[in-house]
mmCIF file of C-alpha atoms and ligand atoms in Angstrom:
data_model
loop_
_atom_site.group_PDB
_atom_site.id
_atom_site.type_symbol
_atom_site.label_atom_id
_atom_site.label_comp_id
_atom_site.label_asym_id
_atom_site.label_seq_id
_atom_site.Cartn_x
_atom_site.Cartn_y
_atom_site.Cartn_z
ATOM 1 C CA MET A 70 98.065 96.767 63.557
ATOM 2 C CA THR A 71 97.885 93.019 64.328
ATOM 3 C CA TYR A 72 95.290 93.521 66.992
ATOM 4 C CA HIS A 73 92.878 95.482 64.839
ATOM 5 C CA PRO A 74 90.297 92.775 63.935
ATOM 6 C CA ILE A 75 89.937 91.808 67.605
ATOM 7 C CA LEU A 76 89.472 95.411 68.696
ATOM 8 C CA GLU A 77 86.869 95.839 65.989
ATOM 9 C CA TRP A 78 85.032 92.790 67.316
ATOM 10 C CA ILE A 79 84.860 94.484 70.730
ATOM 11 C CA GLU A 80 83.280 97.559 69.200
ATOM 12 C CA GLN A 81 80.529 95.357 67.804
ATOM 13 C CA GLN A 82 79.814 94.118 71.347
ATOM 14 C CA GLN A 83 78.870 97.580 72.658
ATOM 15 C CA ASP A 84 75.066 97.091 72.677
ATOM 16 C CA LYS A 85 75.311 93.626 74.137
ATOM 17 C CA MET A 86 77.648 94.907 76.830
ATOM 18 C CA LEU A 87 75.191 97.593 77.859
ATOM 19 C CA ALA A 88 72.302 95.103 77.967
ATOM 20 C CA ASN A 89 74.358 92.835 80.221
ATOM 21 C CA VAL A 90 75.269 95.696 82.576
ATOM 22 C CA LEU A 91 71.614 96.722 82.905
ATOM 23 C CA ALA A 92 70.519 93.142 83.598
ATOM 24 C CA LEU A 93 73.221 92.695 86.255
ATOM 25 C CA SER A 94 72.548 96.077 87.873
ATOM 26 C CA ASN A 95 68.803 95.482 88.105
ATOM 27 C CA LEU A 96 69.564 92.482 90.341
ATOM 28 C CA ASN A 97 70.191 93.625 93.915
ATOM 29 C CA SER A 98 73.442 92.285 95.322
ATOM 30 C CA GLY A 99 74.085 94.315 98.456
ATOM 31 C CA SER A 100 76.918 92.654 100.395
ATOM 32 C CA ALA A 101 74.445 91.128 102.888
ATOM 33 C CA ASN A 102 72.037 89.850 100.214
ATOM 34 C CA VAL A 103 73.380 86.310 99.767
ATOM 35 C CA ALA A 104 70.495 85.202 97.495
ATOM 36 C CA GLY A 105 70.962 88.266 95.269
ATOM 37 C CA ILE A 106 74.694 87.653 94.996
ATOM 38 C CA GLU A 107 73.969 84.036 94.012
ATOM 39 C CA GLN A 108 71.751 85.305 91.177
ATOM 40 C CA VAL A 109 74.450 87.691 89.975
ATOM 41 C CA VAL A 110 77.016 84.877 90.109
ATOM 42 C CA ASP A 111 74.680 82.650 88.027
ATOM 43 C CA ARG A 112 74.448 85.324 85.382
ATOM 44 C CA LEU A 113 78.199 85.991 85.381
ATOM 45 C CA SER A 114 78.821 82.286 85.033
ATOM 46 C CA ASP A 115 76.543 82.256 81.944
ATOM 47 C CA LEU A 116 78.359 85.260 80.468
ATOM 48 C CA ALA A 117 81.718 83.565 81.065
ATOM 49 C CA SER A 118 80.699 80.169 79.703
ATOM 50 C CA SER A 119 82.201 80.787 76.238
ATOM 51 C CA LEU A 120 85.632 81.334 77.806
ATOM 52 C CA GLY A 121 86.047 77.615 78.424
ATOM 53 C CA ALA A 122 87.529 78.109 81.891
ATOM 54 C CA THR A 123 87.244 75.795 84.894
ATOM 55 C CA GLU A 124 84.607 77.196 87.233
ATOM 56 C CA GLU A 125 84.478 76.927 91.024
ATOM 57 C CA ARG A 126 81.991 78.446 93.443
ATOM 58 C CA ILE A 127 83.593 78.727 96.828
ATOM 59 C CA SER A 128 81.665 79.286 100.036
ATOM 60 C CA LEU A 129 83.625 81.534 102.355
ATOM 61 C CA ALA A 130 84.205 81.223 106.081
ATOM 62 C CA PRO A 131 81.754 83.351 108.099
ATOM 63 C CA ARG A 132 82.931 86.832 109.066
ATOM 64 C CA SER A 133 82.430 88.193 112.572
ATOM 65 C CA GLU A 134 80.772 91.506 113.230
ATOM 66 C CA VAL A 135 80.928 93.428 116.501
ATOM 67 C CA LEU A 136 77.423 94.703 117.326
ATOM 68 C CA ASP A 137 76.771 98.028 119.072
ATOM 69 C CA ASN A 138 76.128 96.169 122.340
ATOM 70 C CA GLY A 139 79.535 94.475 122.161
ATOM 71 C CA GLN A 140 78.171 91.091 121.081
ATOM 72 C CA ILE A 141 79.982 89.322 118.281
ATOM 73 C CA LEU A 142 77.877 87.876 115.483
ATOM 74 C CA GLU A 143 78.952 85.454 112.735
ATOM 75 C CA LYS A 144 77.663 86.375 109.274
ATOM 76 C CA GLN A 145 77.677 84.448 106.022
ATOM 77 C CA SER A 146 78.802 85.925 102.673
ATOM 78 C CA GLY A 147 77.680 84.951 99.185
ATOM 79 C CA PRO A 148 79.760 82.590 97.022
ATOM 80 C CA LEU A 149 83.107 83.543 95.509
ATOM 81 C CA LEU A 150 83.387 82.741 91.802
ATOM 82 C CA ARG A 151 86.751 81.510 90.546
ATOM 83 C CA LEU A 152 87.471 80.768 86.879
ATOM 84 C CA THR A 153 90.787 79.347 85.762
ATOM 85 C CA LYS A 154 92.232 78.894 82.273
ATOM 86 C CA ARG A 155 95.609 77.372 81.354
ATOM 87 C CA PRO A 156 96.907 77.270 84.955
ATOM 88 C CA ASN A 157 100.196 75.691 83.865
ATOM 89 C CA ALA A 158 101.189 78.522 81.536
ATOM 90 C CA ASN A 159 104.497 80.216 82.301
ATOM 91 C CA ARG A 160 102.931 83.650 82.529
ATOM 92 C CA ARG A 161 99.702 84.222 84.398
ATOM 93 C CA ILE A 162 97.300 87.093 84.854
ATOM 94 C CA LEU A 163 94.886 87.559 87.726
ATOM 95 C CA LEU A 164 91.666 89.459 87.006
ATOM 96 C CA VAL A 165 89.571 90.523 89.995
ATOM 97 C CA GLY A 166 86.080 91.921 90.375
ATOM 98 C CA HIS A 167 83.344 91.962 92.992
ATOM 99 C CA SER A 168 79.710 90.906 92.746
ATOM 100 C CA ASP A 169 78.472 92.935 95.726
ATOM 101 C CA THR A 170 77.278 96.537 95.879
ATOM 102 C CA VAL A 171 76.760 98.998 98.730
ATOM 103 C CA TYR A 172 72.968 99.087 98.270
ATOM 104 C CA PRO A 173 71.032 96.787 100.644
ATOM 105 C CA VAL A 174 68.027 94.826 99.412
ATOM 106 C CA ASP A 175 65.622 97.314 101.064
ATOM 107 C CA HIS A 176 67.344 100.427 99.671
ATOM 108 C CA ALA A 177 65.266 102.746 97.453
ATOM 109 C CA PHE A 178 67.856 102.642 94.630
ATOM 110 C CA GLN A 179 67.254 99.362 92.753
ATOM 111 C CA THR A 180 66.929 99.948 89.010
ATOM 112 C CA CYS A 181 68.678 101.641 86.116
ATOM 113 C CA ARG A 182 67.519 104.520 83.953
ATOM 114 C CA HIS A 183 69.033 106.464 81.065
ATOM 115 C CA LEU A 184 69.852 110.088 81.927
ATOM 116 C CA ASP A 185 70.857 110.768 78.324
ATOM 117 C CA ASP A 186 72.142 108.759 75.341
ATOM 118 C CA ASN A 187 75.506 108.195 76.944
ATOM 119 C CA THR A 188 74.718 108.175 80.671
ATOM 120 C CA VAL A 189 73.036 105.471 82.714
ATOM 121 C CA ASN A 190 72.176 105.942 86.384
ATOM 122 C CA GLY A 191 71.829 102.719 88.364
ATOM 123 C CA PRO A 192 73.011 100.716 91.369
ATOM 124 C CA GLY A 193 76.427 99.240 90.619
ATOM 125 C CA VAL A 194 76.529 100.319 86.950
ATOM 126 C CA ALA A 195 80.031 101.713 87.555
ATOM 127 C CA ASP A 196 81.008 99.939 90.791
ATOM 128 C CA MET A 197 81.328 97.423 89.387
ATOM 129 C CA LYS A 198 78.857 95.584 87.223
ATOM 130 C CA GLY A 199 80.038 97.637 84.262
ATOM 131 C CA GLY A 200 83.593 96.626 85.138
ATOM 132 C CA LEU A 201 82.673 92.938 85.283
ATOM 133 C CA VAL A 202 81.259 93.127 81.760
ATOM 134 C CA VAL A 203 84.402 94.962 80.587
ATOM 135 C CA MET A 204 86.551 92.199 82.115
ATOM 136 C CA LEU A 205 84.630 89.329 80.528
ATOM 137 C CA THR A 206 84.487 91.016 77.113
ATOM 138 C CA ALA A 207 88.235 91.719 77.149
ATOM 139 C CA LEU A 208 88.923 88.065 77.968
ATOM 140 C CA GLN A 209 86.608 86.901 75.199
ATOM 141 C CA ALA A 210 88.598 89.104 72.851
ATOM 142 C CA LEU A 211 91.886 87.644 74.095
ATOM 143 C CA GLU A 212 90.567 84.115 73.613
ATOM 144 C CA ARG A 213 89.653 84.961 69.999
ATOM 145 C CA SER A 214 93.230 86.062 69.350
ATOM 146 C CA ARG A 215 96.132 83.795 68.460
ATOM 147 C CA PHE A 216 98.089 85.062 71.494
ATOM 148 C CA ALA A 217 95.798 83.512 74.100
ATOM 149 C CA GLU A 218 97.693 80.195 74.170
ATOM 150 C CA ASN A 219 100.787 81.961 75.547
ATOM 151 C CA ILE A 220 99.308 82.889 78.900
ATOM 152 C CA GLY A 221 97.119 81.523 81.670
ATOM 153 C CA TRP A 222 94.593 83.543 83.601
ATOM 154 C CA GLN A 223 92.375 83.373 86.627
ATOM 155 C CA ILE A 224 89.284 85.414 87.496
ATOM 156 C CA ILE A 225 88.230 85.952 91.090
ATOM 157 C CA ILE A 226 84.864 87.612 91.699
ATOM 158 C CA ASN A 227 84.405 88.096 95.435
ATOM 159 C CA PRO A 228 81.106 88.853 97.221
ATOM 160 C CA ASP A 229 82.463 91.062 100.026
ATOM 161 C CA GLU A 230 84.667 93.804 98.541
ATOM 162 C CA GLU A 231 82.375 96.601 99.705
ATOM 163 C CA ILE A 232 82.682 95.428 103.312
ATOM 164 C CA GLY A 233 86.461 95.011 103.265
ATOM 165 C CA SER A 234 87.047 91.588 101.601
ATOM 166 C CA PHE A 235 87.751 89.917 104.948
ATOM 167 C CA ALA A 236 86.295 86.540 104.016
ATOM 168 C CA SER A 237 87.734 86.527 100.490
ATOM 169 C CA ALA A 238 91.196 87.883 101.421
ATOM 170 C CA PRO A 239 92.904 84.450 101.685
ATOM 171 C CA TYR A 240 91.780 83.597 98.119
ATOM 172 C CA LEU A 241 92.986 86.931 96.754
ATOM 173 C CA ASP A 242 96.316 86.435 98.488
ATOM 174 C CA GLU A 243 96.790 82.890 97.201
ATOM 175 C CA ALA A 244 95.895 83.884 93.634
ATOM 176 C CA ALA A 245 98.103 86.990 93.718
ATOM 177 C CA ARG A 246 101.146 84.978 94.739
ATOM 178 C CA ALA A 247 100.684 82.701 91.713
ATOM 179 C CA ALA A 248 100.259 85.497 89.141
ATOM 180 C CA ASP A 249 102.562 87.909 87.287
ATOM 181 C CA VAL A 250 100.166 90.795 86.648
ATOM 182 C CA GLY A 251 96.955 91.858 88.407
ATOM 183 C CA MET A 252 93.974 93.638 86.832
ATOM 184 C CA ILE A 253 90.982 94.898 88.793
ATOM 185 C CA PHE A 254 87.873 96.426 87.297
ATOM 186 C CA GLU A 255 86.896 99.181 89.711
ATOM 187 C CA PRO A 256 85.664 102.255 87.826
ATOM 188 C CA ALA A 257 88.013 104.917 86.499
ATOM 189 C CA LEU A 258 87.054 108.552 87.008
ATOM 190 C CA ALA A 259 84.699 110.060 84.425
ATOM 191 C CA ASP A 260 87.669 111.541 82.518
ATOM 192 C CA GLY A 261 89.521 108.215 82.459
ATOM 193 C CA THR A 262 91.953 108.977 85.290
ATOM 194 C CA LEU A 263 93.006 105.850 87.185
ATOM 195 C CA ALA A 264 93.877 105.276 90.831
ATOM 196 C CA GLY A 265 97.625 104.987 91.466
ATOM 197 C CA ALA A 266 98.918 104.644 95.021
ATOM 198 C CA ARG A 267 96.286 103.797 97.618
ATOM 199 C CA LYS A 268 96.364 104.227 101.362
ATOM 200 C CA GLY A 269 95.975 101.229 103.629
ATOM 201 C CA SER A 270 92.955 101.122 105.912
ATOM 202 C CA GLY A 271 92.006 99.525 109.198
ATOM 203 C CA ASN A 272 88.561 99.418 110.815
ATOM 204 C CA PHE A 273 88.419 98.982 114.563
ATOM 205 C CA SER A 274 85.914 98.697 117.424
ATOM 206 C CA LEU A 275 87.102 99.562 120.912
ATOM 207 C CA ILE A 276 84.970 98.345 123.815
ATOM 208 C CA ALA A 277 85.362 99.714 127.359
ATOM 209 C CA ARG A 278 83.933 97.828 130.314
ATOM 210 C CA GLY A 279 83.744 99.327 133.809
ATOM 211 C CA LYS A 280 81.511 98.757 136.826
ATOM 212 C CA ALA A 281 77.899 99.867 137.241
ATOM 213 C CA ALA A 282 76.827 101.635 140.446
ATOM 214 C CA HIS A 283 74.098 104.000 141.639
ATOM 215 C CA ALA A 284 75.092 107.499 140.570
ATOM 216 C CA GLY A 285 73.891 109.032 143.827
ATOM 217 C CA ARG A 286 74.393 106.522 146.605
ATOM 218 C CA GLU A 287 77.549 104.690 145.507
ATOM 219 C CA HIS A 288 79.138 106.715 142.737
ATOM 220 C CA HIS A 289 82.569 106.028 144.201
ATOM 221 C CA LEU A 290 82.080 102.266 143.729
ATOM 222 C CA GLY A 291 81.380 102.617 139.977
ATOM 223 C CA ARG A 292 83.944 102.641 137.203
ATOM 224 C CA ASN A 293 82.717 104.790 134.332
ATOM 225 C CA ALA A 294 83.217 103.025 130.970
ATOM 226 C CA ILE A 295 82.210 106.101 128.956
ATOM 227 C CA ALA A 296 84.747 108.320 130.730
ATOM 228 C CA ALA A 297 87.503 105.720 130.222
ATOM 229 C CA LEU A 298 86.644 105.291 126.560
ATOM 230 C CA ALA A 299 86.582 109.071 126.138
ATOM 231 C CA ARG A 300 90.143 109.246 127.489
ATOM 232 C CA ALA A 301 91.235 106.588 124.994
ATOM 233 C CA MET A 302 89.425 108.376 122.155
ATOM 234 C CA THR A 303 91.065 111.697 122.996
ATOM 235 C CA LEU A 304 94.468 110.018 122.768
ATOM 236 C CA LEU A 305 93.505 108.361 119.466
ATOM 237 C CA ASP A 306 92.293 111.619 117.944
ATOM 238 C CA GLY A 307 95.528 113.230 119.130
ATOM 239 C CA LEU A 308 97.482 110.947 116.777
ATOM 240 C CA ASN A 309 96.227 112.960 113.795
ATOM 241 C CA GLY A 310 98.986 115.114 112.356
ATOM 242 C CA GLN A 311 101.743 113.238 114.177
ATOM 243 C CA HIS A 312 102.847 111.007 111.317
ATOM 244 C CA GLU A 313 102.840 111.972 107.648
ATOM 245 C CA GLY A 314 99.676 110.852 105.889
ATOM 246 C CA VAL A 315 98.282 108.842 108.814
ATOM 247 C CA THR A 316 94.714 109.807 109.757
ATOM 248 C CA ILE A 317 92.414 108.526 112.497
ATOM 249 C CA ASN A 318 88.677 109.015 112.165
ATOM 250 C CA LEU A 319 86.564 108.446 115.280
ATOM 251 C CA ALA A 320 83.322 107.434 113.615
ATOM 252 C CA LYS A 321 80.754 106.154 116.089
ATOM 253 C CA LEU A 322 80.150 106.079 119.843
ATOM 254 C CA THR A 323 77.555 104.111 121.786
ATOM 255 C CA GLY A 324 77.054 103.062 125.406
ATOM 256 C CA GLY A 325 75.681 104.110 128.734
ATOM 257 C CA GLY A 326 72.108 104.215 129.959
ATOM 258 C CA PRO A 327 69.995 105.999 132.609
ATOM 259 C CA ASN A 328 71.289 109.203 134.185
ATOM 260 C CA ASN A 329 71.415 107.668 137.661
ATOM 261 C CA VAL A 330 73.674 104.725 136.740
ATOM 262 C CA VAL A 331 77.459 104.785 136.322
ATOM 263 C CA PRO A 332 77.786 103.175 132.852
ATOM 264 C CA ASP A 333 79.700 99.894 132.667
ATOM 265 C CA PHE A 334 79.805 99.668 128.868
ATOM 266 C CA ALA A 335 80.797 101.874 125.950
ATOM 267 C CA LEU A 336 81.915 101.190 122.400
ATOM 268 C CA CYS A 337 83.506 103.324 119.714
ATOM 269 C CA ARG A 338 84.321 102.593 116.107
ATOM 270 C CA PHE A 339 87.136 104.212 114.190
ATOM 271 C CA ASN A 340 89.078 104.005 110.943
ATOM 272 C CA ILE A 341 92.815 104.528 110.419
ATOM 273 C CA ARG A 342 94.352 105.287 106.996
ATOM 274 C CA VAL A 343 98.068 104.855 106.337
ATOM 275 C CA PRO A 344 100.142 105.774 103.259
ATOM 276 C CA THR A 345 103.030 103.335 103.791
ATOM 277 C CA PRO A 346 103.799 100.062 105.598
ATOM 278 C CA GLU A 347 106.000 102.097 107.929
ATOM 279 C CA GLY A 348 103.066 104.409 108.747
ATOM 280 C CA GLN A 349 100.961 101.341 109.455
ATOM 281 C CA SER A 350 103.510 99.947 111.937
ATOM 282 C CA TRP A 351 103.633 103.316 113.672
ATOM 283 C CA ALA A 352 99.828 103.461 113.961
ATOM 284 C CA GLU A 353 99.623 99.884 115.245
ATOM 285 C CA GLU A 354 102.207 100.619 117.898
ATOM 286 C CA GLN A 355 100.459 103.820 119.057
ATOM 287 C CA LEU A 356 97.138 102.015 119.182
ATOM 288 C CA ALA A 357 98.572 99.210 121.321
ATOM 289 C CA GLN A 358 100.093 101.759 123.704
ATOM 290 C CA ILE A 359 96.811 103.631 124.151
ATOM 291 C CA VAL A 360 94.870 100.415 124.778
ATOM 292 C CA ALA A 361 97.491 99.280 127.297
ATOM 293 C CA ARG A 362 97.476 102.645 129.082
ATOM 294 C CA ILE A 363 93.719 103.108 129.514
ATOM 295 C CA GLY A 364 92.994 99.371 129.753
ATOM 296 C CA THR A 365 95.136 99.068 132.881
ATOM 297 C CA GLU A 366 93.268 101.766 134.805
ATOM 298 C CA GLU A 367 91.760 100.260 137.951
ATOM 299 C CA GLY A 368 88.399 98.599 137.286
ATOM 300 C CA ILE A 369 88.488 99.244 133.524
ATOM 301 C CA THR A 370 89.082 96.757 130.722
ATOM 302 C CA LEU A 371 89.457 97.617 127.045
ATOM 303 C CA GLU A 372 88.812 95.172 124.213
ATOM 304 C CA LEU A 373 90.102 96.012 120.742
ATOM 305 C CA HIS A 374 88.591 94.345 117.658
ATOM 306 C CA GLY A 375 89.599 94.867 114.040
ATOM 307 C CA ALA A 376 92.749 95.109 111.954
ATOM 308 C CA PHE A 377 94.254 96.652 108.852
ATOM 309 C CA GLY A 378 92.252 94.723 106.253
ATOM 310 C CA ARG A 379 93.875 96.768 103.472
ATOM 311 C CA GLN A 380 97.633 97.298 103.372
ATOM 312 C CA PRO A 381 98.928 100.417 101.613
ATOM 313 C CA LYS A 382 99.533 100.123 97.874
ATOM 314 C CA VAL A 383 102.716 101.972 97.050
ATOM 315 C CA MET A 384 103.686 102.968 93.479
ATOM 316 C CA ASP A 385 106.917 100.965 93.231
ATOM 317 C CA LYS A 386 108.928 100.152 90.110
ATOM 318 C CA ALA A 387 106.746 97.195 89.100
ATOM 319 C CA HIS A 388 103.620 99.354 89.268
ATOM 320 C CA GLU A 389 105.314 102.122 87.269
ATOM 321 C CA GLN A 390 106.222 99.570 84.571
ATOM 322 C CA LEU A 391 102.668 98.310 84.354
ATOM 323 C CA PHE A 392 101.183 101.817 84.193
ATOM 324 C CA ALA A 393 103.660 102.759 81.456
ATOM 325 C CA LEU A 394 102.512 99.770 79.440
ATOM 326 C CA LEU A 395 98.849 100.691 79.920
ATOM 327 C CA ARG A 396 99.573 104.275 78.859
ATOM 328 C CA SER A 397 101.116 102.989 75.637
ATOM 329 C CA CYS A 398 97.993 100.881 74.994
ATOM 330 C CA GLY A 399 95.830 103.964 75.555
ATOM 331 C CA ALA A 400 97.951 105.931 73.087
ATOM 332 C CA ASP A 401 97.653 103.123 70.501
ATOM 333 C CA LEU A 402 93.877 103.332 70.826
ATOM 334 C CA GLY A 403 93.915 107.122 70.439
ATOM 335 C CA LEU A 404 92.647 107.745 73.974
ATOM 336 C CA PRO A 405 93.605 110.936 75.815
ATOM 337 C CA PRO A 406 96.761 110.456 77.966
ATOM 338 C CA ILE A 407 95.936 108.177 80.901
ATOM 339 C CA GLU A 408 96.738 109.761 84.256
ATOM 340 C CA ALA A 409 97.033 108.002 87.612
ATOM 341 C CA LYS A 410 96.185 109.784 90.851
ATOM 342 C CA ALA A 411 96.973 108.734 94.435
ATOM 343 C CA THR A 412 93.886 108.123 96.568
ATOM 344 C CA GLY A 413 93.009 107.601 100.216
ATOM 345 C CA GLY A 414 90.397 105.028 99.165
ATOM 346 C CA CYS A 415 91.199 101.351 98.997
ATOM 347 C CA CYS A 416 90.102 98.213 97.200
ATOM 348 C CA ASP A 417 91.325 94.705 96.408
ATOM 349 C CA GLY A 418 94.287 96.314 94.604
ATOM 350 C CA ASN A 419 95.702 96.893 98.093
ATOM 351 C CA ASN A 420 95.444 93.156 98.819
ATOM 352 C CA LEU A 421 97.155 92.133 95.572
ATOM 353 C CA ALA A 422 99.965 94.645 96.107
ATOM 354 C CA ALA A 423 100.468 93.314 99.668
ATOM 355 C CA ALA A 424 101.022 89.878 98.124
ATOM 356 C CA GLY A 425 103.689 91.345 95.813
ATOM 357 C CA LEU A 426 101.560 91.528 92.677
ATOM 358 C CA ALA A 427 101.772 94.687 90.554
ATOM 359 C CA ASN A 428 98.252 95.589 89.524
ATOM 360 C CA ILE A 429 96.095 98.266 87.957
ATOM 361 C CA ASP A 430 92.846 98.377 89.865
ATOM 362 C CA THR A 431 90.666 100.844 87.946
ATOM 363 C CA LEU A 432 90.380 99.154 84.565
ATOM 364 C CA GLY A 433 86.576 99.244 84.713
ATOM 365 C CA VAL A 434 84.224 101.744 83.114
ATOM 366 C CA ARG A 435 84.385 105.502 83.259
ATOM 367 C CA GLY A 436 81.718 106.796 85.603
ATOM 368 C CA GLY A 437 81.197 108.433 88.959
ATOM 369 C CA ALA A 438 79.138 109.298 92.062
ATOM 370 C CA ILE A 439 79.648 105.703 93.181
ATOM 371 C CA HIS A 440 78.133 104.601 96.511
ATOM 372 C CA SER A 441 75.308 107.125 95.999
ATOM 373 C CA THR A 442 71.945 107.179 94.231
ATOM 374 C CA ASP A 443 73.607 109.371 91.574
ATOM 375 C CA GLU A 444 75.997 106.564 90.530
ATOM 376 C CA PHE A 445 76.466 106.697 86.775
ATOM 377 C CA LEU A 446 78.152 104.897 83.910
ATOM 378 C CA LEU A 447 79.324 106.574 80.704
ATOM 379 C CA VAL A 448 78.013 104.092 78.180
ATOM 380 C CA ASP A 449 80.643 104.585 75.464
ATOM 381 C CA SER A 450 83.333 103.631 77.960
ATOM 382 C CA LEU A 451 82.160 99.991 77.937
ATOM 383 C CA SER A 452 83.756 99.034 74.613
ATOM 384 C CA GLU A 453 86.483 101.668 75.033
ATOM 385 C CA ARG A 454 87.699 100.131 78.310
ATOM 386 C CA ALA A 455 87.262 96.556 77.068
ATOM 387 C CA LYS A 456 89.546 97.447 74.135
ATOM 388 C CA LEU A 457 92.080 98.941 76.533
ATOM 389 C CA THR A 458 92.250 95.798 78.688
ATOM 390 C CA ALA A 459 92.142 93.481 75.668
ATOM 391 C CA LEU A 460 95.083 95.300 74.105
ATOM 392 C CA LEU A 461 96.997 95.136 77.393
ATOM 393 C CA LEU A 462 96.295 91.395 77.614
ATOM 394 C CA MET A 463 97.262 90.769 73.992
ATOM 395 C CA LYS A 464 100.487 92.776 74.189
ATOM 396 C CA LEU A 465 101.503 90.854 77.297
ATOM 397 C CA ALA A 466 100.514 87.540 75.709
ATOM 398 C CA ALA A 467 102.291 88.342 72.429
ATOM 399 C CA GLY A 468 105.488 89.084 74.332
ATOM 400 C CA GLU A 469 105.494 92.533 72.766
ATOM 401 C CA ALA A 470 105.590 94.166 76.187
ATOM 402 C CA ASN A 471 107.859 93.603 79.158
ATOM 403 C CA TRP A 472 106.181 91.977 82.113
ATOM 404 C CA PRO A 473 106.625 93.965 85.323
ATOM 405 C CA ASP A 474 109.006 92.590 87.950
ATOM 406 C CA ARG A 475 107.473 91.016 91.002
ATOM 407 C CA ALA A 476 107.741 93.311 93.997
ATOM 408 C CA THR A 477 110.542 92.440 96.368
ATOM 409 C CA SER A 478 108.950 93.633 99.605
ATOM 410 C CA VAL A 479 106.058 91.274 100.223
ATOM 411 C CA SER A 480 104.280 91.506 103.546
ATOM 412 C CA GLU A 481 104.000 88.177 105.324
HETATM 413 ZN ZN1 LIG B 154 83.981 98.525 93.805
#
């Protein structure tokens, strides 16, 4: 087939790909480690230099974090890397990855080791330093092909995916609206299964404030923040099972103090997952009602922080078209049939879908046990997955494949 010499070139890159993954993974880039993320971005920029794209490093607006004592703290993220090639092309592809990992700089898990010839255990080898190398190699392959001139592309590598992409979300949204197809390099499952539909997710902190008083002498003058918050939490937990696929997880509770004081402060954190935009509206409405009900009790105020940072990603027609095309690429390469499975987890694929961009978000390596010290990469999947993405890119660029329609229901 026409694409054969390029795919063969990718196979020759296998050893180099692995070396690059190990070098990237041995650099700590926990989401809060700004200096570590800068180092990873430097290295990625080197790896991408042969692509001839325009490079920008964008510093993001600070994100606010609600502390356990109710204080709000501004925190800085690392730089976002944006690379753009042929921005005026008629057809454009957006490729997204993240430079951060879930392992903080003081975590015990910092370096890679081989478990056997085909398995490497290491921080971020699958999620997603392996995926970043797959992405860059596939683009290098595209740029070596004669089809490259037909399309434009943009890479966004954000530093805050593992903490919800709040600071990078506006850049993802802007890029998604200007592109025709989205590709994200989160890991596939070990057997090559991809993520299909994804639930939306919101993280919230609910703060209750009451009035302190002596528990013995003037109990009647106090307003108990813990009791009020507990009433709100009971109502929140009661939403489980009331709307198909919507789940509420009460995750953390803090507040109160000595036994002889009516507590005037309590805080709880919770997560809501929703399968559809309609489910999200329902959850938002219920949440507002609960806050209004308990927050108007005499002497009690409730403060709600947080939002749905990830909208649900629904498998609509455009996504089906794109998956069908990827399946045909897999078949051309002799891979086992590529399955897609719905998941309650979310990623930047949710953000791109919310901006109307059909995307496949697990084009990275095959691997598993991510977010744990058992995280692993299956080494032979590096060139395998780079070939898969390169073929997808080349078929789209060659006009051999139909481009998916843009989704019609775009959230504003
Ligand atoms: Zn990831």
